[in-house]
JSON list of C-alpha atoms and ligand atoms in Angstrom, two decimals:
[
{"chain": "A", "resi": 15, "resn": "MET", "atom": "CA", "xyz": [33.61, -62.20, 109.04]},
{"chain": "A", "resi": 16, "resn": "THR", "atom": "CA", "xyz": [36.11, -64.85, 110.12]},
{"chain": "A", "resi": 17, "resn": "ASP", "atom": "CA", "xyz": [39.77, -64.52, 111.08]},
{"chain": "A", "resi": 18, "resn": "ALA", "atom": "CA", "xyz": [40.67, -65.90, 107.65]},
{"chain": "A", "resi": 19, "resn": "ASP", "atom": "CA", "xyz": [38.80, -63.04, 105.92]},
{"chain": "A", "resi": 20, "resn": "CYS", "atom": "CA", "xyz": [40.82, -60.35, 107.70]},
{"chain": "A", "resi": 21, "resn": "ILE", "atom": "CA", "xyz": [43.95, -60.52, 105.52]},
{"chain": "A", "resi": 22, "resn": "GLU", "atom": "CA", "xyz": [41.85, -60.15, 102.36]},
{"chain": "A", "resi": 23, "resn": "LEU", "atom": "CA", "xyz": [39.82, -57.31, 103.89]},
{"chain": "A", "resi": 24, "resn": "ALA", "atom": "CA", "xyz": [43.00, -55.39, 104.79]},
{"chain": "A", "resi": 25, "resn": "GLU", "atom": "CA", "xyz": [44.15, -55.76, 101.15]},
{"chain": "A", "resi": 26, "resn": "LEU", "atom": "CA", "xyz": [40.74, -54.59, 99.92]},
{"chain": "A", "resi": 27, "resn": "ASP", "atom": "CA", "xyz": [40.89, -51.58, 102.25]},
{"chain": "A", "resi": 28, "resn": "LYS", "atom": "CA", "xyz": [44.28, -50.54, 100.80]},
{"chain": "A", "resi": 29, "resn": "LYS", "atom": "CA", "xyz": [42.61, -50.27, 97.38]},
{"chain": "A", "resi": 30, "resn": "CYS", "atom": "CA", "xyz": [39.68, -48.26, 98.75]},
{"chain": "A", "resi": 31, "resn": "PHE", "atom": "CA", "xyz": [40.93, -45.82, 101.42]},
{"chain": "A", "resi": 32, "resn": "SER", "atom": "CA", "xyz": [43.84, -43.40, 101.89]},
{"chain": "A", "resi": 33, "resn": "VAL", "atom": "CA", "xyz": [43.97, -44.56, 105.54]},
{"chain": "A", "resi": 34, "resn": "PRO", "atom": "CA", "xyz": [43.13, -48.28, 105.32]},
{"chain": "A", "resi": 35, "resn": "TRP", "atom": "CA", "xyz": [42.47, -50.55, 108.28]},
{"chain": "A", "resi": 36, "resn": "SER", "atom": "CA", "xyz": [45.13, -53.15, 109.06]},
{"chain": "A", "resi": 37, "resn": "LYS", "atom": "CA", "xyz": [44.54, -56.89, 109.36]},
{"chain": "A", "resi": 38, "resn": "GLN", "atom": "CA", "xyz": [44.83, -56.39, 113.13]},
{"chain": "A", "resi": 39, "resn": "SER", "atom": "CA", "xyz": [42.00, -53.81, 113.11]},
{"chain": "A", "resi": 40, "resn": "PHE", "atom": "CA", "xyz": [39.71, -56.27, 111.32]},
{"chain": "A", "resi": 41, "resn": "LEU", "atom": "CA", "xyz": [40.74, -59.08, 113.68]},
{"chain": "A", "resi": 42, "resn": "GLU", "atom": "CA", "xyz": [39.79, -56.93, 116.66]},
{"chain": "A", "resi": 43, "resn": "GLU", "atom": "CA", "xyz": [36.38, -56.39, 115.12]},
{"chain": "A", "resi": 44, "resn": "THR", "atom": "CA", "xyz": [35.77, -60.17, 114.96]},
{"chain": "A", "resi": 45, "resn": "LYS", "atom": "CA", "xyz": [35.98, -60.13, 118.77]},
{"chain": "A", "resi": 46, "resn": "ASN", "atom": "CA", "xyz": [33.78, -57.06, 119.22]},
{"chain": "A", "resi": 47, "resn": "PRO", "atom": "CA", "xyz": [30.32, -58.24, 120.33]},
{"chain": "A", "resi": 48, "resn": "LEU", "atom": "CA", "xyz": [28.77, -54.95, 119.15]},
{"chain": "A", "resi": 49, "resn": "ALA", "atom": "CA", "xyz": [30.13, -55.24, 115.60]},
{"chain": "A", "resi": 50, "resn": "ILE", "atom": "CA", "xyz": [28.43, -56.76, 112.58]},
{"chain": "A", "resi": 51, "resn": "TYR", "atom": "CA", "xyz": [30.30, -57.18, 109.30]},
{"chain": "A", "resi": 52, "resn": "LEU", "atom": "CA", "xyz": [28.54, -58.17, 106.09]},
{"chain": "A", "resi": 53, "resn": "LEU", "atom": "CA", "xyz": [30.71, -59.46, 103.25]},
{"chain": "A", "resi": 54, "resn": "ALA", "atom": "CA", "xyz": [29.87, -59.69, 99.56]},
{"chain": "A", "resi": 55, "resn": "LYS", "atom": "CA", "xyz": [31.68, -62.70, 98.10]},
{"chain": "A", "resi": 56, "resn": "ASP", "atom": "CA", "xyz": [31.88, -64.29, 94.67]},
{"chain": "A", "resi": 57, "resn": "ASN", "atom": "CA", "xyz": [33.35, -67.80, 94.56]},
{"chain": "A", "resi": 58, "resn": "GLY", "atom": "CA", "xyz": [35.03, -67.10, 97.88]},
{"chain": "A", "resi": 59, "resn": "LYS", "atom": "CA", "xyz": [36.58, -63.79, 96.80]},
{"chain": "A", "resi": 60, "resn": "ILE", "atom": "CA", "xyz": [35.60, -60.76, 98.90]},
{"chain": "A", "resi": 61, "resn": "LEU", "atom": "CA", "xyz": [34.27, -57.99, 96.62]},
{"chain": "A", "resi": 62, "resn": "GLY", "atom": "CA", "xyz": [33.05, -55.62, 99.31]},
{"chain": "A", "resi": 63, "resn": "TYR", "atom": "CA", "xyz": [31.96, -55.24, 102.90]},
{"chain": "A", "resi": 64, "resn": "CYS", "atom": "CA", "xyz": [29.85, -53.16, 105.22]},
{"chain": "A", "resi": 65, "resn": "GLY", "atom": "CA", "xyz": [30.54, -52.89, 108.95]},
{"chain": "A", "resi": 66, "resn": "PHE", "atom": "CA", "xyz": [28.54, -51.35, 111.75]},
{"chain": "A", "resi": 67, "resn": "TRP", "atom": "CA", "xyz": [28.33, -51.25, 115.53]},
{"chain": "A", "resi": 68, "resn": "ARG", "atom": "CA", "xyz": [25.06, -51.46, 117.40]},
{"chain": "A", "resi": 69, "resn": "VAL", "atom": "CA", "xyz": [25.33, -49.37, 120.56]},
{"chain": "A", "resi": 70, "resn": "SER", "atom": "CA", "xyz": [22.49, -48.19, 122.82]},
{"chain": "A", "resi": 71, "resn": "GLY", "atom": "CA", "xyz": [19.75, -48.23, 120.20]},
{"chain": "A", "resi": 72, "resn": "GLU", "atom": "CA", "xyz": [21.92, -46.69, 117.53]},
{"chain": "A", "resi": 73, "resn": "ALA", "atom": "CA", "xyz": [23.83, -48.25, 114.66]},
{"chain": "A", "resi": 74, "resn": "GLN", "atom": "CA", "xyz": [27.11, -46.62, 113.68]},
{"chain": "A", "resi": 75, "resn": "VAL", "atom": "CA", "xyz": [28.53, -47.49, 110.29]},
{"chain": "A", "resi": 76, "resn": "THR", "atom": "CA", "xyz": [32.29, -48.11, 110.54]},
{"chain": "A", "resi": 77, "resn": "ASN", "atom": "CA", "xyz": [32.96, -48.62, 106.84]},
{"chain": "A", "resi": 78, "resn": "ILE", "atom": "CA", "xyz": [31.55, -49.66, 103.54]},
{"chain": "A", "resi": 79, "resn": "ALA", "atom": "CA", "xyz": [33.78, -50.42, 100.57]},
{"chain": "A", "resi": 80, "resn": "VAL", "atom": "CA", "xyz": [33.79, -52.27, 97.27]},
{"chain": "A", "resi": 81, "resn": "LEU", "atom": "CA", "xyz": [36.83, -53.25, 95.18]},
{"chain": "A", "resi": 82, "resn": "PRO", "atom": "CA", "xyz": [37.32, -50.63, 92.41]},
{"chain": "A", "resi": 83, "resn": "GLU", "atom": "CA", "xyz": [36.84, -53.14, 89.56]},
{"chain": "A", "resi": 84, "resn": "TYR", "atom": "CA", "xyz": [33.46, -54.28, 90.98]},
{"chain": "A", "resi": 85, "resn": "ARG", "atom": "CA", "xyz": [31.88, -50.87, 91.55]},
{"chain": "A", "resi": 86, "resn": "ARG", "atom": "CA", "xyz": [28.60, -49.60, 90.05]},
{"chain": "A", "resi": 87, "resn": "LYS", "atom": "CA", "xyz": [27.09, -53.07, 90.13]},
{"chain": "A", "resi": 88, "resn": "GLY", "atom": "CA", "xyz": [24.86, -52.51, 93.16]},
{"chain": "A", "resi": 89, "resn": "ILE", "atom": "CA", "xyz": [27.11, -54.32, 95.65]},
{"chain": "A", "resi": 90, "resn": "ALA", "atom": "CA", "xyz": [27.34, -51.47, 98.20]},
{"chain": "A", "resi": 91, "resn": "LYS", "atom": "CA", "xyz": [23.63, -50.85, 97.92]},
{"chain": "A", "resi": 92, "resn": "ALA", "atom": "CA", "xyz": [22.87, -54.55, 98.53]},
{"chain": "A", "resi": 93, "resn": "LEU", "atom": "CA", "xyz": [25.18, -54.60, 101.56]},
{"chain": "A", "resi": 94, "resn": "ALA", "atom": "CA", "xyz": [23.65, -51.43, 103.01]},
{"chain": "A", "resi": 95, "resn": "GLU", "atom": "CA", "xyz": [20.12, -52.69, 102.41]},
{"chain": "A", "resi": 96, "resn": "GLU", "atom": "CA", "xyz": [21.02, -55.86, 104.33]},
{"chain": "A", "resi": 97, "resn": "MET", "atom": "CA", "xyz": [22.25, -53.68, 107.20]},
{"chain": "A", "resi": 98, "resn": "LEU", "atom": "CA", "xyz": [18.94, -51.79, 107.17]},
{"chain": "A", "resi": 99, "resn": "LYS", "atom": "CA", "xyz": [17.07, -55.09, 107.43]},
{"chain": "A", "resi": 100, "resn": "ILE", "atom": "CA", "xyz": [19.13, -56.11, 110.49]},
{"chain": "A", "resi": 101, "resn": "CYS", "atom": "CA", "xyz": [18.54, -52.83, 112.32]},
{"chain": "A", "resi": 102, "resn": "THR", "atom": "CA", "xyz": [15.30, -52.63, 114.28]},
{"chain": "A", "resi": 103, "resn": "ASP", "atom": "CA", "xyz": [12.50, -50.20, 113.44]},
{"chain": "A", "resi": 104, "resn": "ASP", "atom": "CA", "xyz": [13.43, -47.63, 116.08]},
{"chain": "A", "resi": 105, "resn": "GLU", "atom": "CA", "xyz": [17.20, -47.82, 115.57]},
{"chain": "A", "resi": 106, "resn": "GLN", "atom": "CA", "xyz": [18.83, -44.68, 114.21]},
{"chain": "A", "resi": 107, "resn": "ILE", "atom": "CA", "xyz": [21.76, -45.30, 111.86]},
{"chain": "A", "resi": 108, "resn": "VAL", "atom": "CA", "xyz": [24.61, -42.78, 111.76]},
{"chain": "A", "resi": 109, "resn": "LEU", "atom": "CA", "xyz": [27.74, -42.46, 109.68]},
{"chain": "A", "resi": 110, "resn": "GLU", "atom": "CA", "xyz": [30.50, -40.06, 108.71]},
{"chain": "A", "resi": 111, "resn": "VAL", "atom": "CA", "xyz": [31.58, -39.48, 105.15]},
{"chain": "A", "resi": 112, "resn": "ARG", "atom": "CA", "xyz": [34.23, -37.27, 103.55]},
{"chain": "A", "resi": 113, "resn": "LYS", "atom": "CA", "xyz": [32.69, -34.09, 102.18]},
{"chain": "A", "resi": 114, "resn": "SER", "atom": "CA", "xyz": [34.17, -34.78, 98.73]},
{"chain": "A", "resi": 115, "resn": "ASN", "atom": "CA", "xyz": [32.95, -38.40, 98.55]},
{"chain": "A", "resi": 116, "resn": "SER", "atom": "CA", "xyz": [30.06, -37.78, 96.22]},
{"chain": "A", "resi": 117, "resn": "ALA", "atom": "CA", "xyz": [29.73, -41.48, 95.29]},
{"chain": "A", "resi": 118, "resn": "ALA", "atom": "CA", "xyz": [29.16, -42.53, 98.90]},
{"chain": "A", "resi": 119, "resn": "ILE", "atom": "CA", "xyz": [26.94, -39.52, 99.70]},
{"chain": "A", "resi": 120, "resn": "SER", "atom": "CA", "xyz": [24.78, -40.35, 96.71]},
{"chain": "A", "resi": 121, "resn": "LEU", "atom": "CA", "xyz": [24.54, -44.00, 97.86]},
{"chain": "A", "resi": 122, "resn": "TYR", "atom": "CA", "xyz": [23.48, -42.95, 101.36]},
{"chain": "A", "resi": 123, "resn": "GLU", "atom": "CA", "xyz": [20.93, -40.42, 100.07]},
{"chain": "A", "resi": 124, "resn": "GLN", "atom": "CA", "xyz": [19.43, -43.11, 97.88]},
{"chain": "A", "resi": 125, "resn": "LEU", "atom": "CA", "xyz": [18.94, -45.21, 101.04]},
{"chain": "A", "resi": 126, "resn": "GLY", "atom": "CA", "xyz": [17.18, -42.42, 102.94]},
{"chain": "A", "resi": 127, "resn": "PHE", "atom": "CA", "xyz": [20.08, -40.91, 104.89]},
{"chain": "A", "resi": 128, "resn": "ILE", "atom": "CA", "xyz": [20.03, -37.16, 105.42]},
{"chain": "A", "resi": 129, "resn": "GLU", "atom": "CA", "xyz": [22.82, -34.75, 106.29]},
{"chain": "A", "resi": 130, "resn": "ALA", "atom": "CA", "xyz": [22.81, -33.96, 110.01]},
{"chain": "A", "resi": 131, "resn": "GLY", "atom": "CA", "xyz": [25.93, -31.85, 110.46]},
{"chain": "A", "resi": 132, "resn": "VAL", "atom": "CA", "xyz": [29.54, -31.17, 109.58]},
{"chain": "A", "resi": 133, "resn": "ARG", "atom": "CA", "xyz": [32.56, -32.22, 111.66]},
{"chain": "A", "resi": 134, "resn": "LYS", "atom": "CA", "xyz": [35.40, -29.86, 110.87]},
{"chain": "A", "resi": 135, "resn": "HIS", "atom": "CA", "xyz": [38.77, -31.50, 110.00]},
{"chain": "A", "resi": 136, "resn": "PHE", "atom": "CA", "xyz": [37.38, -34.92, 110.95]},
{"chain": "A", "resi": 137, "resn": "TYR", "atom": "CA", "xyz": [39.58, -36.77, 108.44]},
{"chain": "A", "resi": 138, "resn": "HIS", "atom": "CA", "xyz": [43.32, -36.77, 107.88]},
{"chain": "A", "resi": 139, "resn": "ASP", "atom": "CA", "xyz": [45.54, -37.84, 104.94]},
{"chain": "A", "resi": 140, "resn": "PRO", "atom": "CA", "xyz": [44.18, -35.73, 103.34]},
{"chain": "A", "resi": 141, "resn": "GLU", "atom": "CA", "xyz": [42.61, -33.48, 105.93]},
{"chain": "A", "resi": 142, "resn": "GLU", "atom": "CA", "xyz": [38.93, -32.93, 105.20]},
{"chain": "A", "resi": 143, "resn": "ASP", "atom": "CA", "xyz": [35.62, -32.16, 106.89]},
{"chain": "A", "resi": 144, "resn": "GLY", "atom": "CA", "xyz": [33.28, -35.06, 107.64]},
{"chain": "A", "resi": 145, "resn": "ILE", "atom": "CA", "xyz": [29.56, -34.97, 106.94]},
{"chain": "A", "resi": 146, "resn": "THR", "atom": "CA", "xyz": [27.45, -36.73, 109.55]},
{"chain": "A", "resi": 147, "resn": "MET", "atom": "CA", "xyz": [24.47, -38.48, 107.97]},
{"chain": "A", "resi": 148, "resn": "LEU", "atom": "CA", "xyz": [21.66, -40.28, 109.70]},
{"chain": "A", "resi": 149, "resn": "ARG", "atom": "CA", "xyz": [18.67, -42.39, 108.91]},
{"chain": "A", "resi": 150, "resn": "ARG", "atom": "CA", "xyz": [15.71, -42.95, 111.17]},
{"chain": "A", "resi": 151, "resn": "LYS", "atom": "CA", "xyz": [13.51, -45.90, 110.36]},
{"chain": "A", "resi": 152, "resn": "ILE", "atom": "CA", "xyz": [10.41, -44.37, 111.96]},
{"chain": "B", "resi": 214, "resn": "COA", "atom": "C1", "xyz": [31.04, -45.73, 97.77]},
{"chain": "B", "resi": 214, "resn": "COA", "atom": "C2", "xyz": [31.15, -47.18, 97.29]},
{"chain": "B", "resi": 214, "resn": "COA", "atom": "C3", "xyz": [31.12, -48.11, 98.51]},
{"chain": "B", "resi": 214, "resn": "COA", "atom": "C4", "xyz": [29.97, -47.50, 96.37]},
{"chain": "B", "resi": 214, "resn": "COA", "atom": "O1", "xyz": [30.05, -48.88, 96.01]},
{"chain": "B", "resi": 214, "resn": "COA", "atom": "P1", "xyz": [29.31, -49.47, 94.70]},
{"chain": "B", "resi": 214, "resn": "COA", "atom": "O2", "xyz": [29.17, -50.94, 94.90]},
{"chain": "B", "resi": 214, "resn": "COA", "atom": "O3", "xyz": [30.01, -49.01, 93.49]},
{"chain": "B", "resi": 214, "resn": "COA", "atom": "O4", "xyz": [27.90, -48.75, 94.81]},
{"chain": "B", "resi": 214, "resn": "COA", "atom": "P2", "xyz": [26.55, -49.26, 94.10]},
{"chain": "B", "resi": 214, "resn": "COA", "atom": "O5", "xyz": [26.86, -49.84, 92.77]},
{"chain": "B", "resi": 214, "resn": "COA", "atom": "O6", "xyz": [25.79, -50.10, 95.06]},
{"chain": "B", "resi": 214, "resn": "COA", "atom": "O7", "xyz": [25.81, -47.87, 93.86]},
{"chain": "B", "resi": 214, "resn": "COA", "atom": "C5", "xyz": [24.63, -47.52, 94.58]},
{"chain": "B", "resi": 214, "resn": "COA", "atom": "C6", "xyz": [24.40, -46.03, 94.37]},
{"chain": "B", "resi": 214, "resn": "COA", "atom": "O8", "xyz": [25.47, -45.28, 94.92]},
{"chain": "B", "resi": 214, "resn": "COA", "atom": "C7", "xyz": [25.71, -44.11, 94.10]},
{"chain": "B", "resi": 214, "resn": "COA", "atom": "N1", "xyz": [27.04, -44.18, 93.49]},
{"chain": "B", "resi": 214, "resn": "COA", "atom": "C8", "xyz": [27.91, -45.23, 93.59]},
{"chain": "B", "resi": 214, "resn": "COA", "atom": "N2", "xyz": [29.06, -44.91, 92.94]},
{"chain": "B", "resi": 214, "resn": "COA", "atom": "C9", "xyz": [28.89, -43.68, 92.43]},
{"chain": "B", "resi": 214, "resn": "COA", "atom": "C10", "xyz": [29.72, -42.82, 91.67]},
{"chain": "B", "resi": 214, "resn": "COA", "atom": "N3", "xyz": [30.97, -43.18, 91.29]},
{"chain": "B", "resi": 214, "resn": "COA", "atom": "N4", "xyz": [29.25, -41.59, 91.34]},
{"chain": "B", "resi": 214, "resn": "COA", "atom": "C11", "xyz": [28.02, -41.20, 91.72]},
{"chain": "B", "resi": 214, "resn": "COA", "atom": "N5", "xyz": [27.16, -41.99, 92.43]},
{"chain": "B", "resi": 214, "resn": "COA", "atom": "C12", "xyz": [27.60, -43.20, 92.78]},
{"chain": "B", "resi": 214, "resn": "COA", "atom": "C13", "xyz": [24.65, -44.12, 93.04]},
{"chain": "B", "resi": 214, "resn": "COA", "atom": "O9", "xyz": [23.52, -43.44, 93.57]},
{"chain": "B", "resi": 214, "resn": "COA", "atom": "C14", "xyz": [24.35, -45.61, 92.92]},
{"chain": "B", "resi": 214, "resn": "COA", "atom": "O10", "xyz": [23.10, -45.89, 92.39]},
{"chain": "B", "resi": 214, "resn": "COA", "atom": "P3", "xyz": [22.96, -46.05, 90.79]},
{"chain": "B", "resi": 214, "resn": "COA", "atom": "O11", "xyz": [24.02, -47.02, 90.34]},
{"chain": "B", "resi": 214, "resn": "COA", "atom": "O12", "xyz": [21.56, -46.58, 90.65]},
{"chain": "B", "resi": 214, "resn": "COA", "atom": "O13", "xyz": [23.18, -44.70, 90.21]},
{"chain": "B", "resi": 214, "resn": "COA", "atom": "C15", "xyz": [32.47, -47.39, 96.49]},
{"chain": "B", "resi": 214, "resn": "COA", "atom": "O14", "xyz": [32.61, -46.37, 95.53]},
{"chain": "B", "resi": 214, "resn": "COA", "atom": "C16", "xyz": [33.73, -47.44, 97.34]},
{"chain": "B", "resi": 214, "resn": "COA", "atom": "O15", "xyz": [34.12, -48.50, 97.83]},
{"chain": "B", "resi": 214, "resn": "COA", "atom": "N6", "xyz": [34.39, -46.28, 97.50]},
{"chain": "B", "resi": 214, "resn": "COA", "atom": "C17", "xyz": [35.64, -46.22, 98.30]},
{"chain": "B", "resi": 214, "resn": "COA", "atom": "C18", "xyz": [35.37, -46.44, 99.76]},
{"chain": "B", "resi": 214, "resn": "COA", "atom": "C19", "xyz": [34.43, -45.39, 100.31]},
{"chain": "B", "resi": 214, "resn": "COA", "atom": "O16", "xyz": [34.56, -44.21, 100.03]},
{"chain": "B", "resi": 214, "resn": "COA", "atom": "N7", "xyz": [33.49, -45.84, 101.16]},
{"chain": "B", "resi": 214, "resn": "COA", "atom": "C20", "xyz": [32.54, -44.97, 101.81]},
{"chain": "B", "resi": 214, "resn": "COA", "atom": "C21", "xyz": [33.07, -44.56, 103.13]},
{"chain": "B", "resi": 214, "resn": "COA", "atom": "S1", "xyz": [31.96, -43.45, 103.97]}
]
């Protein structure tokens, strides 16, 4: 992810989330040594992305999103599989997902994530519980 990608990513986020990240939030991530962002591009256009932080032997997914008109083509799955390849064998991967987000939950289950707990009122706009999911490689 380069500085130039951040404007496009902020626009993509507006189409994907009720509380999107700003260009500034993405720019800060380009300077974060713990962050890895994988972008799916077609002829230079960003179709989706997956971001995660690697902290103390654990990977924390910050976001994964695909433009609405490019969904159900395997893009999120390909991005997440690439993330799994980057993480080491003993690295646990954790994420939060809105309880009602059945598309994302189904994606994560397909990749071997399991539900590990519920965080009450974790999300706002609209308020909703978050499901914590994790995947251990070994
Ligand atoms: C969740 C999201 C990233 C999936 O992206 P995608 O590129 O369409 O997903 P894929 O095509 O790779 O689908 C992989 C699997 O996810 C599941 N899935 C994806 N979309 C689904 C849907 N609308 N309904 C049910 N399952 C779905 C399926 O298991 C699918 O496998 P299948 O196509 O073999 O059935 C996308 O819907 C999105 O950007 N949503 C808004 C942002 C978001 O909620 N991100 C998650 C934050 S935790």
